[in-house]
XYZ file of C-alpha atoms in Angstrom:
364
model
C 33.925 -3.409 55.421
C 35.650 -6.041 52.923
C 31.994 -7.870 52.534
C 30.160 -4.617 51.221
C 33.330 -2.424 49.588
C 35.520 -5.188 48.568
C 38.417 -3.515 50.304
C 40.327 -3.917 53.845
C 39.471 -0.941 56.216
C 42.758 0.454 55.688
C 42.409 1.227 52.093
C 39.012 2.324 52.970
C 40.303 4.976 55.393
C 43.077 6.013 52.429
C 40.711 6.532 49.815
C 37.799 8.515 52.004
C 34.159 8.747 52.144
C 33.161 9.749 48.668
C 35.588 7.129 47.197
C 34.262 4.785 49.224
C 30.586 5.388 48.663
C 31.704 5.548 44.759
C 33.122 1.706 44.937
C 29.763 0.828 46.876
C 27.653 2.117 43.664
C 30.074 0.342 41.112
C 29.607 -3.314 42.608
C 25.840 -3.030 43.093
C 25.823 -1.950 39.165
C 28.561 -4.378 38.214
C 26.545 -7.190 40.334
C 22.934 -5.879 38.539
C 24.056 -5.487 34.946
C 24.046 -8.008 32.220
C 27.456 -9.126 31.182
C 29.625 -7.936 28.451
C 29.173 -9.322 24.910
C 31.695 -11.809 24.119
C 32.144 -10.506 20.328
C 35.231 -9.428 20.384
C 38.095 -11.772 18.784
C 39.855 -13.295 21.813
C 43.093 -11.921 22.544
C 46.437 -13.258 21.508
C 48.524 -13.403 25.045
C 49.364 -10.206 26.289
C 51.272 -9.310 29.774
C 49.547 -8.379 32.679
C 49.520 -4.817 33.982
C 52.077 -4.279 36.824
C 51.077 -2.730 39.911
C 48.505 -2.906 42.611
C 46.268 -5.312 42.283
C 43.187 -3.489 43.407
C 40.889 -2.057 40.645
C 42.440 1.140 39.251
C 39.120 3.275 39.458
C 40.072 3.590 43.083
C 41.339 7.036 43.915
C 41.075 9.287 46.019
C 38.735 11.997 46.003
C 40.753 15.412 46.404
C 39.252 18.796 46.001
C 40.050 20.304 42.413
C 40.847 16.537 41.177
C 37.327 15.274 41.051
C 34.975 16.830 38.628
C 33.438 14.434 37.056
C 31.394 14.959 33.830
C 28.304 13.054 32.658
C 29.003 10.173 30.848
C 26.497 7.260 29.213
C 25.903 4.088 30.402
C 27.258 1.874 27.298
C 29.723 1.001 25.033
C 30.246 -1.189 22.140
C 30.147 -5.234 21.800
C 32.945 -4.638 19.975
C 32.030 -5.951 16.800
C 33.660 -5.143 13.142
C 30.220 -4.369 11.504
C 31.057 -2.422 8.961
C 34.090 -0.894 6.898
C 33.801 2.218 4.757
C 36.395 2.994 2.013
C 38.070 6.555 1.839
C 41.059 7.816 -0.027
C 43.709 10.274 1.264
C 44.614 8.837 4.583
C 42.556 8.853 6.976
C 43.599 10.059 10.642
C 41.610 11.410 12.804
C 37.710 11.003 13.524
C 35.202 12.780 15.570
C 31.509 12.047 16.425
C 28.794 14.951 16.808
C 26.132 14.674 19.305
C 23.478 14.156 16.435
C 25.692 11.249 15.227
C 27.291 12.630 12.469
C 31.117 11.627 12.203
C 34.110 13.987 10.656
C 37.031 11.986 9.450
C 40.330 13.841 8.551
C 41.983 12.795 5.300
C 45.862 13.953 5.929
C 46.651 13.853 1.986
C 43.495 15.126 0.129
C 42.872 18.466 1.897
C 39.618 17.624 3.166
C 36.906 16.342 6.045
C 34.727 13.671 5.056
C 31.166 13.652 6.614
C 29.662 10.410 7.702
C 26.311 9.159 8.525
C 26.512 5.969 10.823
C 23.196 4.672 9.864
C 23.465 3.761 7.029
C 26.791 3.909 7.456
C 28.181 5.814 4.101
C 29.896 9.362 3.178
C 27.364 12.443 2.720
C 29.521 15.008 2.216
C 33.168 16.515 1.945
C 34.486 19.721 3.231
C 37.526 21.189 1.782
C 39.965 22.501 3.894
C 44.216 23.548 3.634
C 46.626 21.455 3.170
C 47.467 18.187 5.558
C 44.132 18.396 7.738
C 45.350 16.136 10.990
C 43.344 16.700 14.375
C 39.569 17.927 14.238
C 37.813 19.271 17.523
C 33.918 19.591 17.502
C 32.289 22.183 19.814
C 30.469 21.057 22.347
C 27.955 24.312 22.053
C 27.796 25.191 18.339
C 27.858 23.217 14.862
C 31.442 24.333 14.662
C 34.991 22.355 14.337
C 38.537 23.156 14.114
C 40.999 21.503 12.607
C 44.615 21.608 12.330
C 46.067 22.137 8.560
C 49.553 21.410 9.211
C 51.142 22.313 5.852
C 49.280 25.920 5.583
C 50.319 26.569 9.001
C 46.368 27.320 10.343
C 43.419 26.239 12.215
C 40.908 25.664 9.979
C 37.524 27.355 11.363
C 34.622 24.810 10.007
C 30.523 25.625 9.958
C 29.056 22.073 9.973
C 25.721 23.472 9.302
C 27.145 24.518 6.129
C 29.844 22.236 5.448
C 32.514 24.674 5.033
C 35.844 26.180 6.509
C 34.702 29.641 7.174
C 38.077 31.081 8.327
C 41.202 30.553 9.887
C 43.220 31.411 12.693
C 47.410 31.319 11.657
C 49.688 29.012 13.909
C 53.350 29.415 13.367
C 54.893 25.835 12.492
C 53.018 22.895 11.582
C 49.849 22.278 13.922
C 49.326 18.663 14.975
C 47.367 17.865 17.923
C 44.593 20.142 19.452
C 42.347 20.117 22.091
C 39.465 22.059 23.025
C 39.332 23.907 27.136
C 35.673 22.412 28.508
C 34.026 25.614 28.288
C 35.059 25.856 24.725
C 36.904 29.396 24.717
C 40.172 28.061 23.949
C 41.823 25.782 21.645
C 45.380 24.219 22.852
C 47.747 23.153 19.738
C 50.884 21.768 19.412
C 53.203 22.683 16.464
C 56.496 20.962 15.030
C 58.005 23.888 15.723
C 57.942 22.503 19.342
C 55.830 25.087 20.937
C 51.997 24.885 22.853
C 49.772 27.349 21.878
C 46.679 28.815 23.378
C 44.354 29.888 21.010
C 41.326 32.174 21.983
C 38.592 31.226 19.948
C 36.649 34.670 20.561
C 39.428 36.366 19.484
C 40.568 34.199 16.789
C 44.476 34.433 17.546
C 46.958 32.505 19.777
C 47.089 34.554 22.608
C 50.139 33.136 24.609
C 52.532 30.179 23.594
C 55.599 28.578 25.471
C 58.541 25.913 23.972
C 57.850 22.450 24.553
C 60.422 19.787 23.082
C 59.283 17.323 20.718
C 55.693 17.606 20.845
C 53.595 15.152 18.558
C 49.640 14.788 17.973
C 48.937 13.603 22.060
C 47.439 16.114 24.046
C 44.139 16.106 26.443
C 42.864 18.378 29.120
C 41.495 18.161 32.694
C 38.284 18.000 33.255
C 38.420 20.777 35.129
C 40.284 23.111 32.283
C 42.611 23.591 34.977
C 45.557 21.719 33.484
C 46.898 20.391 30.159
C 48.708 17.466 29.125
C 51.171 17.011 26.508
C 53.286 14.205 25.146
C 56.850 14.981 24.141
C 57.462 12.051 21.923
C 60.919 10.852 22.471
C 61.675 12.557 25.173
C 59.418 10.313 27.553
C 57.431 12.822 29.268
C 54.040 13.874 29.782
C 54.302 17.445 30.935
C 51.198 18.770 33.244
C 50.662 22.490 32.437
C 48.596 24.891 33.974
C 45.962 26.324 31.613
C 46.153 30.040 32.882
C 49.648 30.445 32.858
C 51.111 27.379 30.275
C 53.746 26.948 33.015
C 54.955 23.249 34.196
C 53.556 22.052 37.243
C 54.911 18.559 36.647
C 56.486 16.339 34.786
C 55.781 12.306 34.151
C 58.773 10.074 33.473
C 57.212 7.288 31.108
C 60.349 6.510 28.769
C 59.786 5.412 25.264
C 57.819 7.522 22.840
C 54.917 8.785 24.455
C 51.824 9.527 21.939
C 48.338 9.815 22.535
C 47.090 10.838 26.338
C 43.530 10.463 27.664
C 42.029 12.166 31.469
C 39.480 9.806 32.756
C 36.369 11.687 33.165
C 36.616 12.009 36.855
C 39.913 13.911 36.447
C 41.815 11.260 38.337
C 43.363 8.834 36.056
C 45.668 9.888 32.793
C 46.242 6.974 30.455
C 49.178 7.471 27.834
C 49.869 4.980 24.502
C 53.642 4.296 23.736
C 54.946 3.654 20.388
C 57.595 1.842 22.355
C 54.852 -0.868 23.330
C 52.965 -0.156 26.298
C 49.887 1.731 28.171
C 50.539 3.815 30.990
C 48.126 4.385 33.938
C 48.903 7.137 36.272
C 47.296 8.460 39.275
C 47.026 12.400 39.001
C 46.201 13.233 42.713
C 49.469 11.744 43.660
C 51.451 11.326 40.244
C 51.925 7.560 40.754
C 52.463 5.298 37.914
C 49.588 2.650 39.053
C 50.647 0.240 35.854
C 51.938 -0.622 32.730
C 50.303 -2.896 30.279
C 52.735 -4.695 27.893
C 51.647 -5.166 24.303
C 54.965 -5.863 22.107
C 54.259 -3.406 19.512
C 53.821 0.221 18.964
C 50.931 1.814 20.815
C 49.967 5.218 19.311
C 45.896 5.898 19.521
C 43.900 5.332 22.702
C 40.448 5.852 23.557
C 37.773 5.315 26.779
C 34.753 4.802 26.086
C 31.664 7.280 27.481
C 30.955 4.970 30.243
C 34.380 4.656 31.193
C 34.196 0.759 31.177
C 36.415 0.198 28.168
C 39.702 1.636 26.653
C 40.786 1.360 23.215
C 44.230 1.288 22.208
C 45.362 1.212 18.503
C 48.522 -0.730 17.585
C 49.426 0.897 14.721
C 52.014 -1.659 12.836
C 49.826 -4.780 14.059
C 46.738 -3.685 12.725
C 45.018 -4.142 15.597
C 42.820 -2.271 18.261
C 42.719 -3.679 21.612
C 40.238 -3.565 24.268
C 41.144 -3.284 28.055
C 38.382 -3.546 30.880
C 39.270 0.159 32.337
C 38.785 -0.964 36.166
C 41.183 -3.891 35.786
C 43.392 -2.719 32.658
C 43.180 -6.470 32.024
C 43.116 -7.247 27.915
C 40.113 -9.079 26.908
C 39.181 -8.360 23.334
C 41.114 -7.679 19.814
C 39.858 -5.981 16.769
C 42.081 -7.581 13.752
C 41.650 -3.947 11.625
C 44.216 -4.876 9.372
C 45.836 -1.532 7.895
C 47.110 1.003 10.296
C 44.300 1.872 12.528
C 44.758 5.772 13.928
C 42.323 7.748 16.012
C 38.974 6.201 17.621
C 36.018 8.041 18.714
C 32.869 6.685 20.388
C 29.305 8.286 19.868
C 27.383 9.886 22.013
C 25.629 6.478 23.472
C 28.761 4.756 23.714
C 27.405 2.099 21.530
C 29.203 2.555 18.294
C 32.475 3.181 17.525
C 34.867 4.522 14.399
C 38.527 3.361 13.548
C 40.283 5.711 11.108
C 42.659 3.774 8.921
C 45.516 5.326 7.540
C 45.537 2.301 4.910
C 42.062 3.988 3.143
C 38.952 3.210 5.178
C 37.242 3.440 8.455
C 35.824 0.496 10.261
C 32.241 0.783 12.464
C 32.261 -0.911 15.467
C 28.958 -1.687 17.082
C-alpha cells in the first residue's frame, strides 16, 4: 500500500477510497510529467511550513465538501516576461476566457483593458470613484466593479466597454466575489457589513454586520459558504450563503487579508499581513500549516492547475511561489513596487500582477 500510494495503511483508511484514488492518480502524474522549469529567481530562506509532513492535497472527501471544478493542466514558468506602465495605482486584475485582461485603477476612476499578446492597453472604461475589486461573469461579457467612494457596484458591459448601470451599496464597497452560478455577488463594505446582491434584481437582498472587513473574500466551489477576512480581528469567518449566518470561525491571528479556496473545496488559504500564509483543512477546520515570510503577505492566487500558490509580499516588492501540495517555497519574482492582486489566464500559462506603484507585470 505504501509503495503504491506513498501512505501508510492507517493514513489511507482515514482518507477514504476517493482520496486514495486521487492520490494514486497524482503520483502517476508527478512521475510522468516534465519537471517544473527553473526560471524563477531562487528564493531567500523562508521558514518551512509547520504541521503534518504529508502532502497537504490529502483530505477526506466528504459529501458537500469535495465538489471539484474543472481545472487546466498548466501554470507559468515564473518568468517576469514584460512590464506595462499604467498610472493611477493599479489594484485588482482579472483575465477573461478570451484572454482579455481588466485592471482596476484606484486613483483614475477607470478600468483598463489589456491584450496579452502583444502585451498592451487596448481601451479604458470610465467608472465611479476608486474602482477596487473586479469580478468577471463566467456566462456573459459582464463585469462587476466595486466603486468605493461613489458607494456602488458598477455593472460593466465588456463587449461595449462601458459602465451600463450601478447597484447602490451603503458604505464604501471593498472586496467582492461572485457565486458559482453567477446570480449573487457578495460584497464587503467599510461600514463592516457583508452584503448579498442579486444580479438579476440589481439590489442588495441581504446583509449582516461583520467586524473589520477588508478586501479578502472567497466563495466555496459548492456555493454553500462564503469566507470573509476580518483584518485586525484575526479571524476568518465562514457564513452560510443562504442565510448569511456565521457557521464557523477560524482563528488565524495577525491581520487577515486575501483568502482563496481550492478547486476541490477542501483547503482554505489565507494571506496574513503579519507575515505568513495559513492553510486550513475545511472539512475538519484544522490549521494544517503556517508558512512564515517575515514580511507582510497581502495578495494570494492559486494557479488553475492547483499546483502553485502565488503570494504577494507588498512591502518587500516580491511575489513568492509555493508548491501547493507541500507548501514549500521554490521561487520568487522580484517585482519591486507594491504588488497587489494576481490573476491567471484560463490556460494557466500566464499570470498578471497588478502593482500599485504604477505598472502591471506579465508572467510566463
